[in-house]
Amino acid sequence: MRLLLAEDDAPLAERLRQRLQAAGYAVDTADNGVDALHLGDTEDYDLVILDLGLPRLAGLEVLRRWRAGGRAMPVLILTARDTWREKVEGLKAGADDYLTKPFHAEELLARLGALTRRAHGRADPELAAGTLTLDEERQRALGAGGRAIELTGTEFRLLRYFMLNPGKVLSKSRLTEHVYDGDSDRDSNVIEVYVRRLREKLGPELIETRRGQGYVFRG
Ligand code: CA
């Protein structure tokens, strides 16, 4: 899951970036509204965390321009003070959720999880397919009878993206976009290697290859 974090408070942004990466998100950062606007317009994010008090271009304006341009990714706004007016303006501009600073990282992660589920039309908080479930907290899979299947960070991110999009044809380039951040060396051939490893761990039938198109997760 690829996420844009737009926050100009450098220590806070760094703390959040580390926490989000540890939680299995590929994170890009922007410390001003102009960069945030550009990244959100050109990259395909699964989630955005947007501070409203950004330099160069206010967060509210960034959000309005994204929505006016048809960008529909879920956006959680961060507001500095507990002012109801700012939250209302943010929600009216197209925000999906908000948090007031200071907040606990756990609450942010829980809200991001809820936004992701909603964006993918899921009511169940647990990702499951057949006998397989994903333990997002511990970043591992559970097989039949609750058998734990350990995953590396990349395997976890890739499997979560597959499980959020069952039955859809996912190209290698799309998978690469959503599993890696903008700084990573994004060679889409590497996806083949990770798909092979997931098949070895989870069984060969879960991920189907569509020649010339990509992969389909059999959820
Ligand atoms: Ca700020």
PDB file of C-alpha atoms and ligand atoms in Angstrom:
ATOM      1  CA  MET A   1       0.000   0.000   0.000  1.00  0.00           C
ATOM      2  CA  ARG A   2       1.561   3.237  -1.127  1.00  0.00           C
ATOM      3  CA  LEU A   3       0.959   6.336   0.958  1.00  0.00           C
ATOM      4  CA  LEU A   4       1.754  10.042   0.641  1.00  0.00           C
ATOM      5  CA  LEU A   5       2.584  11.836   3.881  1.00  0.00           C
ATOM      6  CA  ALA A   6       2.365  15.635   3.468  1.00  0.00           C
ATOM      7  CA  GLU A   7       3.608  17.229   6.692  1.00  0.00           C
ATOM      8  CA  ASP A   8       6.035  20.124   7.187  1.00  0.00           C
ATOM      9  CA  ASP A   9       6.836  19.455  10.848  1.00  0.00           C
ATOM     10  CA  ALA A  10      10.071  17.534  10.130  1.00  0.00           C
ATOM     11  CA  PRO A  11      10.420  15.590  13.411  1.00  0.00           C
ATOM     12  CA  LEU A  12       6.747  14.591  13.314  1.00  0.00           C
ATOM     13  CA  ALA A  13       6.987  13.608   9.642  1.00  0.00           C
ATOM     14  CA  GLU A  14      10.054  11.459  10.322  1.00  0.00           C
ATOM     15  CA  ARG A  15       8.431   9.764  13.318  1.00  0.00           C
ATOM     16  CA  LEU A  16       5.306   9.015  11.322  1.00  0.00           C
ATOM     17  CA  ARG A  17       7.269   7.833   8.287  1.00  0.00           C
ATOM     18  CA  GLN A  18       9.130   5.262  10.387  1.00  0.00           C
ATOM     19  CA  ARG A  19       5.946   4.132  12.111  1.00  0.00           C
ATOM     20  CA  LEU A  20       4.072   3.792   8.822  1.00  0.00           C
ATOM     21  CA  GLN A  21       6.919   1.901   7.172  1.00  0.00           C
ATOM     22  CA  ALA A  22       7.067  -0.452  10.131  1.00  0.00           C
ATOM     23  CA  ALA A  23       3.330  -1.015   9.631  1.00  0.00           C
ATOM     24  CA  GLY A  24       3.968  -2.109   6.033  1.00  0.00           C
ATOM     25  CA  TYR A  25       3.244   1.053   4.061  1.00  0.00           C
ATOM     26  CA  ALA A  26       5.460   2.322   1.245  1.00  0.00           C
ATOM     27  CA  VAL A  27       5.750   6.013   2.173  1.00  0.00           C
ATOM     28  CA  ASP A  28       6.515   9.086   0.054  1.00  0.00           C
ATOM     29  CA  THR A  29       6.820  12.427   1.845  1.00  0.00           C
ATOM     30  CA  ALA A  30       6.250  16.085   0.956  1.00  0.00           C
ATOM     31  CA  ASP A  31       7.033  19.023   3.251  1.00  0.00           C
ATOM     32  CA  ASN A  32       5.057  21.663   1.351  1.00  0.00           C
ATOM     33  CA  GLY A  33       1.779  21.996  -0.505  1.00  0.00           C
ATOM     34  CA  VAL A  34       3.238  22.465  -3.978  1.00  0.00           C
ATOM     35  CA  ASP A  35       5.176  19.190  -3.872  1.00  0.00           C
ATOM     36  CA  ALA A  36       2.230  17.418  -2.265  1.00  0.00           C
ATOM     37  CA  LEU A  37      -0.110  18.616  -5.024  1.00  0.00           C
ATOM     38  CA  HIS A  38       2.290  17.460  -7.726  1.00  0.00           C
ATOM     39  CA  LEU A  39       2.888  14.022  -6.189  1.00  0.00           C
ATOM     40  CA  GLY A  40      -0.822  13.444  -5.643  1.00  0.00           C
ATOM     41  CA  ASP A  41      -1.520  14.440  -9.243  1.00  0.00           C
ATOM     42  CA  THR A  42       1.130  12.223 -10.796  1.00  0.00           C
ATOM     43  CA  GLU A  43       1.462   9.170  -8.539  1.00  0.00           C
ATOM     44  CA  ASP A  44      -1.150   6.550  -7.758  1.00  0.00           C
ATOM     45  CA  TYR A  45      -1.528   6.569  -3.961  1.00  0.00           C
ATOM     46  CA  ASP A  46      -3.721   4.247  -1.926  1.00  0.00           C
ATOM     47  CA  LEU A  47      -3.886   6.756   0.920  1.00  0.00           C
ATOM     48  CA  VAL A  48      -2.861  10.335   1.695  1.00  0.00           C
ATOM     49  CA  ILE A  49      -2.175  11.956   5.067  1.00  0.00           C
ATOM     50  CA  LEU A  50      -2.444  15.708   4.518  1.00  0.00           C
ATOM     51  CA  ASP A  51      -1.525  18.373   7.049  1.00  0.00           C
ATOM     52  CA  LEU A  52      -3.774  21.382   6.472  1.00  0.00           C
ATOM     53  CA  GLY A  53      -1.112  23.850   7.642  1.00  0.00           C
ATOM     54  CA  LEU A  54       1.422  23.362   4.841  1.00  0.00           C
ATOM     55  CA  PRO A  55       3.770  26.086   3.508  1.00  0.00           C
ATOM     56  CA  ARG A  56       3.659  27.336  -0.131  1.00  0.00           C
ATOM     57  CA  LEU A  57       0.136  26.001  -0.703  1.00  0.00           C
ATOM     58  CA  ALA A  58      -2.370  25.316   2.076  1.00  0.00           C
ATOM     59  CA  GLY A  59      -3.469  21.725   2.545  1.00  0.00           C
ATOM     60  CA  LEU A  60      -7.104  22.652   2.020  1.00  0.00           C
ATOM     61  CA  GLU A  61      -6.262  24.116  -1.386  1.00  0.00           C
ATOM     62  CA  VAL A  62      -4.220  21.033  -2.308  1.00  0.00           C
ATOM     63  CA  LEU A  63      -7.190  18.840  -1.457  1.00  0.00           C
ATOM     64  CA  ARG A  64      -9.658  21.023  -3.399  1.00  0.00           C
ATOM     65  CA  ARG A  65      -7.467  20.877  -6.505  1.00  0.00           C
ATOM     66  CA  TRP A  66      -7.085  17.103  -6.305  1.00  0.00           C
ATOM     67  CA  ARG A  67     -10.826  16.607  -6.038  1.00  0.00           C
ATOM     68  CA  ALA A  68     -11.534  19.175  -8.778  1.00  0.00           C
ATOM     69  CA  GLY A  69      -9.124  17.208 -10.977  1.00  0.00           C
ATOM     70  CA  GLY A  70     -10.887  13.928 -10.233  1.00  0.00           C
ATOM     71  CA  ARG A  71      -8.286  12.449  -7.873  1.00  0.00           C
ATOM     72  CA  ALA A  72     -10.321  10.126  -5.647  1.00  0.00           C
ATOM     73  CA  MET A  73      -7.792   8.529  -3.266  1.00  0.00           C
ATOM     74  CA  PRO A  74      -8.761   8.453   0.432  1.00  0.00           C
ATOM     75  CA  VAL A  75      -7.386  11.513   2.259  1.00  0.00           C
ATOM     76  CA  LEU A  76      -7.011  11.873   6.013  1.00  0.00           C
ATOM     77  CA  ILE A  77      -6.364  15.469   7.074  1.00  0.00           C
ATOM     78  CA  LEU A  78      -4.345  16.584  10.087  1.00  0.00           C
ATOM     79  CA  THR A  79      -5.522  19.720  11.836  1.00  0.00           C
ATOM     80  CA  ALA A  80      -3.375  21.653  14.271  1.00  0.00           C
ATOM     81  CA  ARG A  81      -6.018  22.857  16.670  1.00  0.00           C
ATOM     82  CA  ASP A  82      -9.296  21.507  17.769  1.00  0.00           C
ATOM     83  CA  THR A  83     -11.296  23.910  15.636  1.00  0.00           C
ATOM     84  CA  TRP A  84     -14.501  22.493  14.285  1.00  0.00           C
ATOM     85  CA  ARG A  85     -14.498  24.942  11.399  1.00  0.00           C
ATOM     86  CA  GLU A  86     -11.256  23.587   9.931  1.00  0.00           C
ATOM     87  CA  LYS A  87     -12.542  20.028  10.078  1.00  0.00           C
ATOM     88  CA  VAL A  88     -15.822  20.970   8.427  1.00  0.00           C
ATOM     89  CA  GLU A  89     -14.012  22.825   5.647  1.00  0.00           C
ATOM     90  CA  GLY A  90     -11.710  19.855   5.163  1.00  0.00           C
ATOM     91  CA  LEU A  91     -14.554  17.368   4.965  1.00  0.00           C
ATOM     92  CA  LYS A  92     -16.461  19.637   2.572  1.00  0.00           C
ATOM     93  CA  ALA A  93     -13.336  19.873   0.396  1.00  0.00           C
ATOM     94  CA  GLY A  94     -13.313  16.095   0.071  1.00  0.00           C
ATOM     95  CA  ALA A  95     -11.412  14.712   3.071  1.00  0.00           C
ATOM     96  CA  ASP A  96     -12.472  11.229   4.186  1.00  0.00           C
ATOM     97  CA  ASP A  97     -11.357  11.508   7.795  1.00  0.00           C
ATOM     98  CA  TYR A  98      -9.390  13.789  10.113  1.00  0.00           C
ATOM     99  CA  LEU A  99      -7.181  13.757  13.183  1.00  0.00           C
ATOM    100  CA  THR A 100      -6.356  16.651  15.482  1.00  0.00           C
ATOM    101  CA  LYS A 101      -2.759  17.052  16.653  1.00  0.00           C
ATOM    102  CA  PRO A 102      -1.405  15.735  18.895  1.00  0.00           C
ATOM    103  CA  PHE A 103      -2.602  12.178  18.252  1.00  0.00           C
ATOM    104  CA  HIS A 104      -1.422   8.666  18.949  1.00  0.00           C
ATOM    105  CA  ALA A 105       0.167   6.797  16.050  1.00  0.00           C
ATOM    106  CA  GLU A 106      -2.068   3.835  16.924  1.00  0.00           C
ATOM    107  CA  GLU A 107      -5.156   5.917  16.233  1.00  0.00           C
ATOM    108  CA  LEU A 108      -3.738   7.081  12.918  1.00  0.00           C
ATOM    109  CA  LEU A 109      -2.982   3.465  11.898  1.00  0.00           C
ATOM    110  CA  ALA A 110      -6.461   2.321  12.916  1.00  0.00           C
ATOM    111  CA  ARG A 111      -8.072   5.109  10.890  1.00  0.00           C
ATOM    112  CA  LEU A 112      -5.907   4.353   7.851  1.00  0.00           C
ATOM    113  CA  GLY A 113      -6.943   0.705   8.093  1.00  0.00           C
ATOM    114  CA  ALA A 114     -10.608   1.698   8.192  1.00  0.00           C
ATOM    115  CA  LEU A 115     -10.185   4.054   5.205  1.00  0.00           C
ATOM    116  CA  THR A 116      -8.494   1.302   3.221  1.00  0.00           C
ATOM    117  CA  ARG A 117     -11.275  -1.174   3.949  1.00  0.00           C
ATOM    118  CA  ARG A 118     -13.917   1.362   2.982  1.00  0.00           C
ATOM    119  CA  ALA A 119     -12.095   2.326  -0.223  1.00  0.00           C
ATOM    120  CA  HIS A 120     -12.095  -1.338  -1.223  1.00  0.00           C
ATOM    121  CA  GLY A 121     -15.730  -1.836  -0.222  1.00  0.00           C
ATOM    122  CA  ARG A 122     -14.977  -4.238   2.625  1.00  0.00           C
ATOM    123  CA  ALA A 123     -16.949  -4.441   5.857  1.00  0.00           C
ATOM    124  CA  ASP A 124     -14.884  -7.174   7.494  1.00  0.00           C
ATOM    125  CA  PRO A 125     -11.847  -5.783   9.343  1.00  0.00           C
ATOM    126  CA  GLU A 126      -9.909  -8.984   8.611  1.00  0.00           C
ATOM    127  CA  LEU A 127      -8.521  -9.798   5.178  1.00  0.00           C
ATOM    128  CA  ALA A 128      -9.267 -13.401   4.317  1.00  0.00           C
ATOM    129  CA  ALA A 129      -9.392 -15.709   1.298  1.00  0.00           C
ATOM    130  CA  GLY A 130     -10.491 -19.301   1.783  1.00  0.00           C
ATOM    131  CA  THR A 131      -8.525 -20.709   4.705  1.00  0.00           C
ATOM    132  CA  LEU A 132      -5.974 -17.910   4.475  1.00  0.00           C
ATOM    133  CA  THR A 133      -6.178 -14.817   6.676  1.00  0.00           C
ATOM    134  CA  LEU A 134      -3.801 -11.891   6.978  1.00  0.00           C
ATOM    135  CA  ASP A 135      -2.558 -10.880  10.416  1.00  0.00           C
ATOM    136  CA  GLU A 136      -1.863  -7.212   9.657  1.00  0.00           C
ATOM    137  CA  GLU A 137      -0.719  -6.434  13.170  1.00  0.00           C
ATOM    138  CA  ARG A 138       2.103  -8.985  13.032  1.00  0.00           C
ATOM    139  CA  GLN A 139       2.547  -8.857   9.254  1.00  0.00           C
ATOM    140  CA  ARG A 140       2.155 -12.563   8.655  1.00  0.00           C
ATOM    141  CA  ALA A 141      -0.382 -14.900   7.106  1.00  0.00           C
ATOM    142  CA  LEU A 142      -2.383 -17.568   8.902  1.00  0.00           C
ATOM    143  CA  GLY A 143      -3.143 -20.755   7.013  1.00  0.00           C
ATOM    144  CA  ALA A 144      -5.551 -23.613   7.682  1.00  0.00           C
ATOM    145  CA  GLY A 145      -5.985 -24.262  11.417  1.00  0.00           C
ATOM    146  CA  GLY A 146      -4.283 -20.978  12.284  1.00  0.00           C
ATOM    147  CA  ARG A 147      -0.829 -22.120  11.129  1.00  0.00           C
ATOM    148  CA  ALA A 148       1.436 -19.022  11.068  1.00  0.00           C
ATOM    149  CA  ILE A 149       3.225 -18.282   7.792  1.00  0.00           C
ATOM    150  CA  GLU A 150       6.012 -15.751   8.236  1.00  0.00           C
ATOM    151  CA  LEU A 151       6.409 -13.096   5.529  1.00  0.00           C
ATOM    152  CA  THR A 152       9.112 -10.565   4.698  1.00  0.00           C
ATOM    153  CA  GLY A 153       8.109  -6.901   4.508  1.00  0.00           C
ATOM    154  CA  THR A 154       7.770  -6.923   0.721  1.00  0.00           C
ATOM    155  CA  GLU A 155       5.908 -10.243   0.689  1.00  0.00           C
ATOM    156  CA  PHE A 156       3.469  -8.837   3.257  1.00  0.00           C
ATOM    157  CA  ARG A 157       2.860  -5.623   1.290  1.00  0.00           C
ATOM    158  CA  LEU A 158       2.365  -7.549  -1.938  1.00  0.00           C
ATOM    159  CA  LEU A 159       0.004 -10.111  -0.374  1.00  0.00           C
ATOM    160  CA  ARG A 160      -2.059  -7.383   1.307  1.00  0.00           C
ATOM    161  CA  TYR A 161      -2.461  -5.593  -2.018  1.00  0.00           C
ATOM    162  CA  PHE A 162      -3.534  -8.849  -3.692  1.00  0.00           C
ATOM    163  CA  MET A 163      -6.015  -9.594  -0.895  1.00  0.00           C
ATOM    164  CA  LEU A 164      -7.525  -6.107  -1.112  1.00  0.00           C
ATOM    165  CA  ASN A 165      -8.080  -6.612  -4.845  1.00  0.00           C
ATOM    166  CA  PRO A 166      -9.320 -10.179  -5.330  1.00  0.00           C
ATOM    167  CA  GLY A 167     -10.425 -11.235  -8.785  1.00  0.00           C
ATOM    168  CA  LYS A 168      -8.852  -8.213 -10.505  1.00  0.00           C
ATOM    169  CA  VAL A 169      -6.128  -8.452 -13.106  1.00  0.00           C
ATOM    170  CA  LEU A 170      -3.155  -6.636 -11.569  1.00  0.00           C
ATOM    171  CA  SER A 171      -0.273  -5.782 -13.871  1.00  0.00           C
ATOM    172  CA  LYS A 172       3.308  -6.031 -12.673  1.00  0.00           C
ATOM    173  CA  SER A 173       3.733  -2.275 -13.035  1.00  0.00           C
ATOM    174  CA  ARG A 174       0.618  -1.590 -10.968  1.00  0.00           C
ATOM    175  CA  LEU A 175       1.812  -3.963  -8.249  1.00  0.00           C
ATOM    176  CA  THR A 176       5.213  -2.277  -8.285  1.00  0.00           C
ATOM    177  CA  GLU A 177       3.570   1.161  -7.929  1.00  0.00           C
ATOM    178  CA  HIS A 178       1.607   0.114  -4.880  1.00  0.00           C
ATOM    179  CA  VAL A 179       4.218  -1.968  -3.077  1.00  0.00           C
ATOM    180  CA  TYR A 180       7.243   0.354  -3.298  1.00  0.00           C
ATOM    181  CA  ASP A 181       7.786   4.008  -2.402  1.00  0.00           C
ATOM    182  CA  GLY A 182       9.115   6.558  -4.901  1.00  0.00           C
ATOM    183  CA  ASP A 183      12.725   6.199  -3.740  1.00  0.00           C
ATOM    184  CA  SER A 184      12.905   2.459  -4.319  1.00  0.00           C
ATOM    185  CA  ASP A 185      14.484   0.893  -7.349  1.00  0.00           C
ATOM    186  CA  ARG A 186      11.239  -0.098  -9.008  1.00  0.00           C
ATOM    187  CA  ASP A 187      12.036  -2.950 -11.334  1.00  0.00           C
ATOM    188  CA  SER A 188       8.761  -4.684 -12.115  1.00  0.00           C
ATOM    189  CA  ASN A 189      10.584  -7.981 -12.845  1.00  0.00           C
ATOM    190  CA  VAL A 190      11.242  -8.250  -9.127  1.00  0.00           C
ATOM    191  CA  ILE A 191       7.497  -8.743  -8.650  1.00  0.00           C
ATOM    192  CA  GLU A 192       7.826 -12.129 -10.392  1.00  0.00           C
ATOM    193  CA  VAL A 193      10.310 -13.223  -7.755  1.00  0.00           C
ATOM    194  CA  TYR A 194       8.002 -12.191  -4.917  1.00  0.00           C
ATOM    195  CA  VAL A 195       4.981 -13.831  -6.511  1.00  0.00           C
ATOM    196  CA  ARG A 196       6.968 -17.057  -6.771  1.00  0.00           C
ATOM    197  CA  ARG A 197       7.887 -16.824  -3.076  1.00  0.00           C
ATOM    198  CA  LEU A 198       4.261 -16.199  -2.079  1.00  0.00           C
ATOM    199  CA  ARG A 199       3.217 -19.258  -4.097  1.00  0.00           C
ATOM    200  CA  GLU A 200       5.863 -21.348  -2.349  1.00  0.00           C
ATOM    201  CA  LYS A 201       4.608 -20.221   1.047  1.00  0.00           C
ATOM    202  CA  LEU A 202       0.857 -20.139   0.422  1.00  0.00           C
ATOM    203  CA  GLY A 203       0.304 -22.728  -2.277  1.00  0.00           C
ATOM    204  CA  PRO A 204       0.396 -22.394  -6.068  1.00  0.00           C
ATOM    205  CA  GLU A 205      -3.322 -21.889  -6.693  1.00  0.00           C
ATOM    206  CA  LEU A 206      -3.903 -18.555  -4.939  1.00  0.00           C
ATOM    207  CA  ILE A 207      -2.193 -16.341  -7.499  1.00  0.00           C
ATOM    208  CA  GLU A 208      -2.942 -17.009 -11.146  1.00  0.00           C
ATOM    209  CA  THR A 209      -0.721 -15.748 -13.959  1.00  0.00           C
ATOM    210  CA  ARG A 210      -2.417 -14.034 -16.900  1.00  0.00           C
ATOM    211  CA  ARG A 211       0.140 -14.068 -19.640  1.00  0.00           C
ATOM    212  CA  GLY A 212       0.956 -10.570 -20.900  1.00  0.00           C
ATOM    213  CA  GLN A 213      -1.463  -9.009 -18.407  1.00  0.00           C
ATOM    214  CA  GLY A 214      -0.307  -9.742 -14.893  1.00  0.00           C
ATOM    215  CA  TYR A 215      -1.775 -11.691 -11.991  1.00  0.00           C
ATOM    216  CA  VAL A 216      -5.154 -12.435 -10.464  1.00  0.00           C
ATOM    217  CA  PHE A 217      -5.597 -13.223  -6.785  1.00  0.00           C
ATOM    218  CA  ARG A 218      -8.193 -15.942  -6.261  1.00  0.00           C
ATOM    219  CA  GLY A 219      -9.978 -14.627  -3.191  1.00  0.00           C
TER     220      GLY A 219
HETATM  221 CA    CA B   1       2.015  22.239   9.466  1.00  0.00          CA
END
